[in-house]
PDB file of C-alpha atoms in Angstrom:
ATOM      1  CA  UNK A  23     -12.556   9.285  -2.972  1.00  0.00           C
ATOM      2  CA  UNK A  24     -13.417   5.571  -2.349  1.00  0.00           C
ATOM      3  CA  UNK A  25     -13.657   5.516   1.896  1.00  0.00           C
ATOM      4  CA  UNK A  26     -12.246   2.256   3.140  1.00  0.00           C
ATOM      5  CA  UNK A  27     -13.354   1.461   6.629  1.00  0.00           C
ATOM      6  CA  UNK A  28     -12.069  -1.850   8.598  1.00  0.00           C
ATOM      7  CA  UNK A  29     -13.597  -3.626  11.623  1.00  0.00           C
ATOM      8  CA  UNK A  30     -12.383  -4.243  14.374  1.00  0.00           C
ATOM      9  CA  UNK A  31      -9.566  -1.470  15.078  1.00  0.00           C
ATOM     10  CA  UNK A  32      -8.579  -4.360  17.215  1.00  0.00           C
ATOM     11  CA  UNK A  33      -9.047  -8.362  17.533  1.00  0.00           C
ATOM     12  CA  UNK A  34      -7.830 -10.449  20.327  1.00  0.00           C
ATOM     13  CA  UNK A  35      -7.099 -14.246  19.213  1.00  0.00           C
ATOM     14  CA  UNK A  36      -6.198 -17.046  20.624  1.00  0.00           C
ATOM     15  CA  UNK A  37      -3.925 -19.001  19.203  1.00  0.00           C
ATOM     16  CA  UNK A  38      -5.023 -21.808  16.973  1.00  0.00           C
ATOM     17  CA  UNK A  39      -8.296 -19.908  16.790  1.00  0.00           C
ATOM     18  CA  UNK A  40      -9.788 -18.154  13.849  1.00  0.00           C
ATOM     19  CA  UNK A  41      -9.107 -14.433  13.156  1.00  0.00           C
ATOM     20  CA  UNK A  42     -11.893 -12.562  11.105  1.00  0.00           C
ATOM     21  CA  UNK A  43     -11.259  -9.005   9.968  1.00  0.00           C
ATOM     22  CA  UNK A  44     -13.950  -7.195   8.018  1.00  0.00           C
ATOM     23  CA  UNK A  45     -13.276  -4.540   5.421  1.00  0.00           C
ATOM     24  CA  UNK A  46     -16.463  -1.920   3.972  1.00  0.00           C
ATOM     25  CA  UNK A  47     -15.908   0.611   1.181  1.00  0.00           C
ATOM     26  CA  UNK A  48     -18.320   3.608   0.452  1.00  0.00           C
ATOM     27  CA  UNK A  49     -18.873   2.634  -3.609  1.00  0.00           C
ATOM     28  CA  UNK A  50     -18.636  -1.087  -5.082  1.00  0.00           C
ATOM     29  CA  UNK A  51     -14.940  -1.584  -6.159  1.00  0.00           C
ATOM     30  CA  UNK A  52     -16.409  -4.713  -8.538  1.00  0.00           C
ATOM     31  CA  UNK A  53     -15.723  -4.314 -12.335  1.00  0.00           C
ATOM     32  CA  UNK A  54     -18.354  -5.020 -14.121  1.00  0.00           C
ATOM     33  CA  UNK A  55     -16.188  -5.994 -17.459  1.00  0.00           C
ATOM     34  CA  UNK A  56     -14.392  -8.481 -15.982  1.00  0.00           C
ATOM     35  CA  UNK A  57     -15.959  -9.095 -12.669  1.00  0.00           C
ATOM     36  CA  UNK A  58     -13.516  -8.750 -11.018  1.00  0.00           C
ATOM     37  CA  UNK A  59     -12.964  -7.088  -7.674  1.00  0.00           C
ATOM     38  CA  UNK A  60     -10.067  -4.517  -6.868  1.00  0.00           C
ATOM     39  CA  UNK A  61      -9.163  -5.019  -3.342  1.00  0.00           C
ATOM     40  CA  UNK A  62      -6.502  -6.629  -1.671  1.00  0.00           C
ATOM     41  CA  UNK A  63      -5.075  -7.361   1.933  1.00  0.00           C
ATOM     42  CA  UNK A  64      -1.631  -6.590   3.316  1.00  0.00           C
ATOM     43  CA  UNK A  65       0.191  -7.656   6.637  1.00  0.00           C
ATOM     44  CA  UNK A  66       2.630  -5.023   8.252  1.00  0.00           C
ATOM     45  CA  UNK A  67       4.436  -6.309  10.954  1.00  0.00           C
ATOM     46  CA  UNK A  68       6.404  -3.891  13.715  1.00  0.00           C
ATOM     47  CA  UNK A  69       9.351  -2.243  11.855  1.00  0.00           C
ATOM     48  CA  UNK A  70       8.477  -3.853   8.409  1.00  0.00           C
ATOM     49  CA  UNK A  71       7.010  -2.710   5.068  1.00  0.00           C
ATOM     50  CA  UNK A  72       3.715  -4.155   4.033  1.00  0.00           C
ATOM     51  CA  UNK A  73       3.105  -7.590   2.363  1.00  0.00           C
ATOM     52  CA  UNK A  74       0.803  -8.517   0.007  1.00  0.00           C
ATOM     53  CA  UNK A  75      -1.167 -11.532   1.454  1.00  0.00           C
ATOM     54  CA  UNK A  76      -4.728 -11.237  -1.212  1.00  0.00           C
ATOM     55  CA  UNK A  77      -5.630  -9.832  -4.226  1.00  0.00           C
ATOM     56  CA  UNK A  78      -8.667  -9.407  -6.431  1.00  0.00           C
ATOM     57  CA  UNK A  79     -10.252  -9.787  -2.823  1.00  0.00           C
ATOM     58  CA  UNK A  80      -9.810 -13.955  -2.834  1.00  0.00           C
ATOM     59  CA  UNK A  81      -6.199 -14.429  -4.608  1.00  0.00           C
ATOM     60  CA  UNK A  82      -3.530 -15.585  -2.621  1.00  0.00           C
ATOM     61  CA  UNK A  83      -0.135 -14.107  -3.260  1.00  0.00           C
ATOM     62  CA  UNK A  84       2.238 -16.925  -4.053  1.00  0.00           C
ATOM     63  CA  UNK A  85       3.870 -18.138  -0.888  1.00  0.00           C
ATOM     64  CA  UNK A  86       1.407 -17.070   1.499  1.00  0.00           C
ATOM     65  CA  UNK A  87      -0.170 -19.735   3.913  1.00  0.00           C
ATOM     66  CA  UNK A  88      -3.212 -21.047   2.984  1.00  0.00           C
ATOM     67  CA  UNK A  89      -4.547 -20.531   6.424  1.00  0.00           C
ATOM     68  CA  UNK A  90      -5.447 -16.538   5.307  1.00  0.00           C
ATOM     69  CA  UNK A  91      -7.861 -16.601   2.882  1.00  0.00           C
ATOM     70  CA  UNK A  92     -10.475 -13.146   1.590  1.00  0.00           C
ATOM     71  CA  UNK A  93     -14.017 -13.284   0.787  1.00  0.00           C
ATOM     72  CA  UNK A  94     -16.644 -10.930  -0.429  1.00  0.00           C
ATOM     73  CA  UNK A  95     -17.521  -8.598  -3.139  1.00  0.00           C
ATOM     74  CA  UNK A  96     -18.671  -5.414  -4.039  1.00  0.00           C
ATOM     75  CA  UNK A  97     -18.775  -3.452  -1.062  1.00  0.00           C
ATOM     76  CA  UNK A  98     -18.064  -5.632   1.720  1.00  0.00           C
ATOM     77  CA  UNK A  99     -15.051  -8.116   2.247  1.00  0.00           C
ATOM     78  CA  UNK A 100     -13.368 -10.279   4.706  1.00  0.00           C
ATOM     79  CA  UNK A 101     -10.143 -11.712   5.565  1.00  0.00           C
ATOM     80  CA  UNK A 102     -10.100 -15.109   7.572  1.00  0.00           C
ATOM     81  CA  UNK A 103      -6.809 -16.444   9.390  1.00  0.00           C
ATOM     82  CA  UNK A 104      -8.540 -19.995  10.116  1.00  0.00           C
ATOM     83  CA  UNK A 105      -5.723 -21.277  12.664  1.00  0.00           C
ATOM     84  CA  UNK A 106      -4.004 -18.184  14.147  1.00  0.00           C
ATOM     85  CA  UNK A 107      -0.400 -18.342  14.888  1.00  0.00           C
ATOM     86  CA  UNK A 108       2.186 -15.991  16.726  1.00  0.00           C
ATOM     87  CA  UNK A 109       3.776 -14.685  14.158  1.00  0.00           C
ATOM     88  CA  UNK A 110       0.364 -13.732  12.488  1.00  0.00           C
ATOM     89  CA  UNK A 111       0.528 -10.986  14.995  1.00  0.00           C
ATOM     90  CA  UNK A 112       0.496  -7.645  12.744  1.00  0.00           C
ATOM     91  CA  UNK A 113      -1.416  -4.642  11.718  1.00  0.00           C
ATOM     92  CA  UNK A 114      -3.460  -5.170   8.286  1.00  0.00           C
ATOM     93  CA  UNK A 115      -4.830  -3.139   5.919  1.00  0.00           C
ATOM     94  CA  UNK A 116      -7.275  -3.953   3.109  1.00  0.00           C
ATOM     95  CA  UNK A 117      -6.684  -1.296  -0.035  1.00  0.00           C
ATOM     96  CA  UNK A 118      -8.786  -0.653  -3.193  1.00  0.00           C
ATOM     97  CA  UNK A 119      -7.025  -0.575  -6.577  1.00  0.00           C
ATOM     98  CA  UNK A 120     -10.251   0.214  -8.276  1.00  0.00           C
ATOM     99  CA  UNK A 121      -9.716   4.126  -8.603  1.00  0.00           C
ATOM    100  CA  UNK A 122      -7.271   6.613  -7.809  1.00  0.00           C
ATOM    101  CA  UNK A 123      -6.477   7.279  -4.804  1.00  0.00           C
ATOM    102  CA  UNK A 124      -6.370   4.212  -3.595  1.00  0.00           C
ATOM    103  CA  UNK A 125      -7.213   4.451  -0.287  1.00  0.00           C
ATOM    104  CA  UNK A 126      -6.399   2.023   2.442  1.00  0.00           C
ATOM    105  CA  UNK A 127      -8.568   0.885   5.586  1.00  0.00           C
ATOM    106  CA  UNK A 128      -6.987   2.526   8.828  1.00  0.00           C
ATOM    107  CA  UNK A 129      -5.838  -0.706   9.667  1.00  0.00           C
ATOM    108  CA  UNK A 130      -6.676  -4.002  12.276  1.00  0.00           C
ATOM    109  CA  UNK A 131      -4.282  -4.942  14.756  1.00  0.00           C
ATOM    110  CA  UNK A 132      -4.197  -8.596  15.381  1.00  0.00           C
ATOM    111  CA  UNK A 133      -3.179 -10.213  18.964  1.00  0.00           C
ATOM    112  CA  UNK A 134      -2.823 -13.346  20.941  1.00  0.00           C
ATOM    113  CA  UNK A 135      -5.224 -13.245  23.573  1.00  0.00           C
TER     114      UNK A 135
ATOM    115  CA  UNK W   8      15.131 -11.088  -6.483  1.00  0.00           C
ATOM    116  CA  UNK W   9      13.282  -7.648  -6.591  1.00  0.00           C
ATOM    117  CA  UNK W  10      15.077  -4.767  -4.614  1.00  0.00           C
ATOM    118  CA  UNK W  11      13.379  -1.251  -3.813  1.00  0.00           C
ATOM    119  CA  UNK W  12      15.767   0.734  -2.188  1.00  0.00           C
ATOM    120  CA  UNK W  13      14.856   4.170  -1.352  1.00  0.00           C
ATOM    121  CA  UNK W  14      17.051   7.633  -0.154  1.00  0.00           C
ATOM    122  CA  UNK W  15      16.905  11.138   0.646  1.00  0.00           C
ATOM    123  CA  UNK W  16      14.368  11.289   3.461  1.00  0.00           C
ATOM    124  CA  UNK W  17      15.647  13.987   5.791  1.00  0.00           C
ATOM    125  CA  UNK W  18      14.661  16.561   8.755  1.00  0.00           C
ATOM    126  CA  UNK W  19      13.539  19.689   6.674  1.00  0.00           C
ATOM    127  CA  UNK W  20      11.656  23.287   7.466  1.00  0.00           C
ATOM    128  CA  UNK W  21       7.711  23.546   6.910  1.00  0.00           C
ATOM    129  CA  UNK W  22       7.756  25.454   3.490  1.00  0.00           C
ATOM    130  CA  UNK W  23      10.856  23.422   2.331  1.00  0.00           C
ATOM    131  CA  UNK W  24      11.833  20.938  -0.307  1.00  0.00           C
ATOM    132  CA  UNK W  25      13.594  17.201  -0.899  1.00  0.00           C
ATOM    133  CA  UNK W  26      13.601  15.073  -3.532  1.00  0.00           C
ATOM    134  CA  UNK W  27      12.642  11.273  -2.705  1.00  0.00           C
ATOM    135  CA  UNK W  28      14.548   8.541  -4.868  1.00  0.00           C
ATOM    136  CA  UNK W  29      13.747   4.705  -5.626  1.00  0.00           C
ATOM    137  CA  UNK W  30      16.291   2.518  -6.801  1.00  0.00           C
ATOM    138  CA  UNK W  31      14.932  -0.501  -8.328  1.00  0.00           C
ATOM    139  CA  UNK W  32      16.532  -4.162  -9.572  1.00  0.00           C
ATOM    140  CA  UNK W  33      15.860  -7.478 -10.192  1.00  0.00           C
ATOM    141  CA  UNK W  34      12.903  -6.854 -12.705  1.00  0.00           C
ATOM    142  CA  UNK W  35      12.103  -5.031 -16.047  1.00  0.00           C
ATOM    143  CA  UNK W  36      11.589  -1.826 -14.187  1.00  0.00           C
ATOM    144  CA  UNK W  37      10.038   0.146 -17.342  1.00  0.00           C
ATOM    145  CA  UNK W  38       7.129  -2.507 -17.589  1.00  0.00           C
ATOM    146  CA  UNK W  39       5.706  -1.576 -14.122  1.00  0.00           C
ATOM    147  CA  UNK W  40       3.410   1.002 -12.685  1.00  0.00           C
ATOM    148  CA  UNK W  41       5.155   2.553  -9.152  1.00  0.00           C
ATOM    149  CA  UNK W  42       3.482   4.334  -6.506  1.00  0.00           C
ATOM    150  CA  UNK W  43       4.657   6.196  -3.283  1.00  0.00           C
ATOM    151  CA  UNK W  44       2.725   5.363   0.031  1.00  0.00           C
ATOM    152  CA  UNK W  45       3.542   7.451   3.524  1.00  0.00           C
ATOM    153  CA  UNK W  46       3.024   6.022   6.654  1.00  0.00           C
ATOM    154  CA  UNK W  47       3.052   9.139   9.376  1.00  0.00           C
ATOM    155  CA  UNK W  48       4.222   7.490  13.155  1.00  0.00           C
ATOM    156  CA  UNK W  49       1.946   5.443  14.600  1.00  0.00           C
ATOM    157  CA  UNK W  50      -0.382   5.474  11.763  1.00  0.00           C
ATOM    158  CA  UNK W  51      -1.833   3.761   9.014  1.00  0.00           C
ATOM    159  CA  UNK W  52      -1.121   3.653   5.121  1.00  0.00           C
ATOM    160  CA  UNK W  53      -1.831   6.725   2.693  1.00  0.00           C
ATOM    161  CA  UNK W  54      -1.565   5.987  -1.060  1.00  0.00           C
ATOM    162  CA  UNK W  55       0.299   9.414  -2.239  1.00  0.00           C
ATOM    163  CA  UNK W  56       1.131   8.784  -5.842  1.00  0.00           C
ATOM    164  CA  UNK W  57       1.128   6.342  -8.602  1.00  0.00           C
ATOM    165  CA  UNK W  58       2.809   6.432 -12.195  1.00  0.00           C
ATOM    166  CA  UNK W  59       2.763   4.396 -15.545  1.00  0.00           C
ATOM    167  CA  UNK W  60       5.476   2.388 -16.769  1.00  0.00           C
ATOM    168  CA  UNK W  61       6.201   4.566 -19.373  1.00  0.00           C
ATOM    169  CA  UNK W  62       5.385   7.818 -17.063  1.00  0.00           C
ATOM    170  CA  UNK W  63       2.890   8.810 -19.173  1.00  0.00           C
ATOM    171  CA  UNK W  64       0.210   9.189 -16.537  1.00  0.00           C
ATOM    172  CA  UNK W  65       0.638  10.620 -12.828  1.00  0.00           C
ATOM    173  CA  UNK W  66      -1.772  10.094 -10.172  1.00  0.00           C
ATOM    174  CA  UNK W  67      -1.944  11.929  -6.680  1.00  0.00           C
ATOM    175  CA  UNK W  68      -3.811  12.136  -3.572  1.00  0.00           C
ATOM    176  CA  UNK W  69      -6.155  15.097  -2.834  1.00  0.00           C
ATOM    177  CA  UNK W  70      -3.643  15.873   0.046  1.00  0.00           C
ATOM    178  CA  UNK W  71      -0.527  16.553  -2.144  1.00  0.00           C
ATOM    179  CA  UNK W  72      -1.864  17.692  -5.545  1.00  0.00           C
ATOM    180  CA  UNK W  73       0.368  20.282  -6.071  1.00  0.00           C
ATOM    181  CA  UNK W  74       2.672  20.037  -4.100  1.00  0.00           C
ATOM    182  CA  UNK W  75       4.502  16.586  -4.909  1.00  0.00           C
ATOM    183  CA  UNK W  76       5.390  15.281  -8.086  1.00  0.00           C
ATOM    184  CA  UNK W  77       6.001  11.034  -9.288  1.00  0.00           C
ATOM    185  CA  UNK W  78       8.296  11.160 -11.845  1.00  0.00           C
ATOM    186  CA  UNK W  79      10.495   8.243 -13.282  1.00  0.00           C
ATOM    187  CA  UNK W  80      14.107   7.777 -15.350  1.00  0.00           C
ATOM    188  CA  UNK W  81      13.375   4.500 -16.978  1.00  0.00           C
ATOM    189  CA  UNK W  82      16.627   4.178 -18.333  1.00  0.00           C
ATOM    190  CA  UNK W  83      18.346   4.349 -14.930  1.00  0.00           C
ATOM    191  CA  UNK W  84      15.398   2.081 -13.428  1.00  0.00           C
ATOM    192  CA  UNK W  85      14.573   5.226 -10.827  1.00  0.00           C
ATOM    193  CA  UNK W  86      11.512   6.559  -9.104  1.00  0.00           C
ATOM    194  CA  UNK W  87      11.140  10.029  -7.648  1.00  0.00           C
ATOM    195  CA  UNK W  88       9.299  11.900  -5.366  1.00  0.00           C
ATOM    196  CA  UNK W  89       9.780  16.164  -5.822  1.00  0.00           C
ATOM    197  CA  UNK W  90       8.124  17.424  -2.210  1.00  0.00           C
ATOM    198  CA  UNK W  91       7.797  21.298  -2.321  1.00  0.00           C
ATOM    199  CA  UNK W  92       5.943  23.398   0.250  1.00  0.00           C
ATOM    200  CA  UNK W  93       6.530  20.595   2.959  1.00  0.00           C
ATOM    201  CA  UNK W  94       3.883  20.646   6.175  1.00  0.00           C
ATOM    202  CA  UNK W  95       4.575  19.434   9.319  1.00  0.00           C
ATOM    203  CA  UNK W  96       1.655  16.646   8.491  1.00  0.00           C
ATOM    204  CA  UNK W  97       3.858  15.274   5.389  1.00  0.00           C
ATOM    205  CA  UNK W  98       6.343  13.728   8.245  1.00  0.00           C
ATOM    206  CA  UNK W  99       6.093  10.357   7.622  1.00  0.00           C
ATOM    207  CA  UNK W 100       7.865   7.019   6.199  1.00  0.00           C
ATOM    208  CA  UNK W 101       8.074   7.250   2.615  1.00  0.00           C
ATOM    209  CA  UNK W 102       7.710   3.681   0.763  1.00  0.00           C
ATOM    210  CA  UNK W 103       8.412   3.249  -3.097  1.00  0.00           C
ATOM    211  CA  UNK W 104       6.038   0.808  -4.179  1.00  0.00           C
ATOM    212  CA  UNK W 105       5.566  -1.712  -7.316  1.00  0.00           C
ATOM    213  CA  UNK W 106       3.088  -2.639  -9.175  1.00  0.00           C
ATOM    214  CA  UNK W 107       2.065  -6.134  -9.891  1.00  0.00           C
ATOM    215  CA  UNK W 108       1.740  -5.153 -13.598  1.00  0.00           C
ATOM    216  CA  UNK W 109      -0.103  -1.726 -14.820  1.00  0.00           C
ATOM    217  CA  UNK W 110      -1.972   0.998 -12.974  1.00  0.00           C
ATOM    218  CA  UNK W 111      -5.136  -1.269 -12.180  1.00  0.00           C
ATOM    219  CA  UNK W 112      -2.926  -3.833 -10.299  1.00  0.00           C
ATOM    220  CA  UNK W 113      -2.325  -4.066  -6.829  1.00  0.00           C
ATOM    221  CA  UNK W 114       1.220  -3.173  -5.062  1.00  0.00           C
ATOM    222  CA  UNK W 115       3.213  -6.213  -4.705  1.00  0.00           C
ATOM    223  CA  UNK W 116       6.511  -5.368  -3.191  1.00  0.00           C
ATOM    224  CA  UNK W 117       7.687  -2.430  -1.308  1.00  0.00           C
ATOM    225  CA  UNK W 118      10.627  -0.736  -0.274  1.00  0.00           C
ATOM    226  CA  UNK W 119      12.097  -0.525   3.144  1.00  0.00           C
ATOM    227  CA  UNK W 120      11.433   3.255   3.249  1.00  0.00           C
ATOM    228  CA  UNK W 121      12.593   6.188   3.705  1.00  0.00           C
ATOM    229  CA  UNK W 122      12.198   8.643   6.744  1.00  0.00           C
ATOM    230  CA  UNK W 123      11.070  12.441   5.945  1.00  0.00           C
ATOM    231  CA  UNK W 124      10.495  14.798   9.097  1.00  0.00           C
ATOM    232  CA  UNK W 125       8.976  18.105   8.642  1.00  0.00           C
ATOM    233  CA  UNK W 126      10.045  20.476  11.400  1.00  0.00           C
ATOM    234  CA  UNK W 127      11.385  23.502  12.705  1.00  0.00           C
TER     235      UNK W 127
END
């Protein structure tokens, strides 16, 4: 199985400020044939199911802000919030569509500091 | 507007067994891979299962091979979840999940979920 691992378990931010939130898997999750790479973000807020914010790790779902944006490839990939604001506050998850299972990340919880 | 609405999460014994449903609307439900994810309290997101649009092709986690089984009625636009030989770590909220096309595409709506509590 792939093994998603996020960083930080938990971020402080103030508001207006940026949020970073890091994302690692244990194999590349970039397809070669269409170079494409099979990760995407999600924000769960309290009570809530998760939304899709990013896909093919840069790909913003229609509607979301354009203040969240994702970054990397291969192994290693980022989400940026680049003005935080209170109701960013929420627990996200990157995911891997690359292979079954697909795994999440244990999940970042985002604050105001 | 999509609508994932799922039932049958109860309180049942370790060793028991429920059947999860997923009633979908508002798009061509047969054209779309589905997946169940579980969220245990206070945890994160497990990926448990994931089906074809035409429920050709099953997929399961490591953790529930076995014992849970995706299944789909295309013609009544459902999803299922069979859970046999229940543990105590299978409590958890149980979404029904769609794809954003095929089996290669991410999830891009969910359900509201549905609560299942293993205990005696």
């Amino acid at each position: 199985d792939i093994v998603m691992t996020q960083s930080p378990d938990s971020l402080a931010v103030s508001l207006g400020e940026r949020a970073t939130i890091n994302c690692k898997s244990s194999q590349s999750v970039l397809y070669s044939s269409n170079n494409k790479n099979y990760l995407a973000w999600y924000q769960q807020k309290p009570g809530q199911p998760p939304k899709l914010l990013i896909y093919w790790a840069s790909t913003r779902e229609s509607g979301v802000p354009d203040r969240f944006s994702g970054s990397g490839s291969g192994t290693d990939f980022t989400l940026t919030i680049s003005s935080l604001q209170a109701g960013d506050v929420a627990l996200y998850y990157c995911q891997q569509y690359y292979t079954t299972p697909k795994t999440f990340g244990q999940g970042t919880k985002l604050e105001i500091k | 507007e999509e609508l994932l609405l799922e039932s049958g999460g109860d309180l049942v014994q370790p060793g028991g067994s429920l059947r999860l449903s997923c009633a979908a609307s508002g798009f061509t439900f047969s054209s779309y891979a589905m997946s169940w994810v579980r969220q245990a309290p206070g945890k994160g997101l497990e990926w448990v299962s994931g089906i074809s649009g035409s429920g050709d092709s099953t997929y399961y986690a490591g953790s529930v091979k076995g014992r849970l089984t995706i299944s789909r009625d295309n013609s009544k636009n459902t999803l299922f979840l069979q859970m046999n030989s229940l543990r105590a770590e299978d409590t958890a909220v149980y979404y029904c999940a769609k794809s954003a096309g095929g089996t290669n595409l991410p999830i891009d709506y969910w359900g509201q979920g549905t609560l299942v509590t293993v205990s005696s």
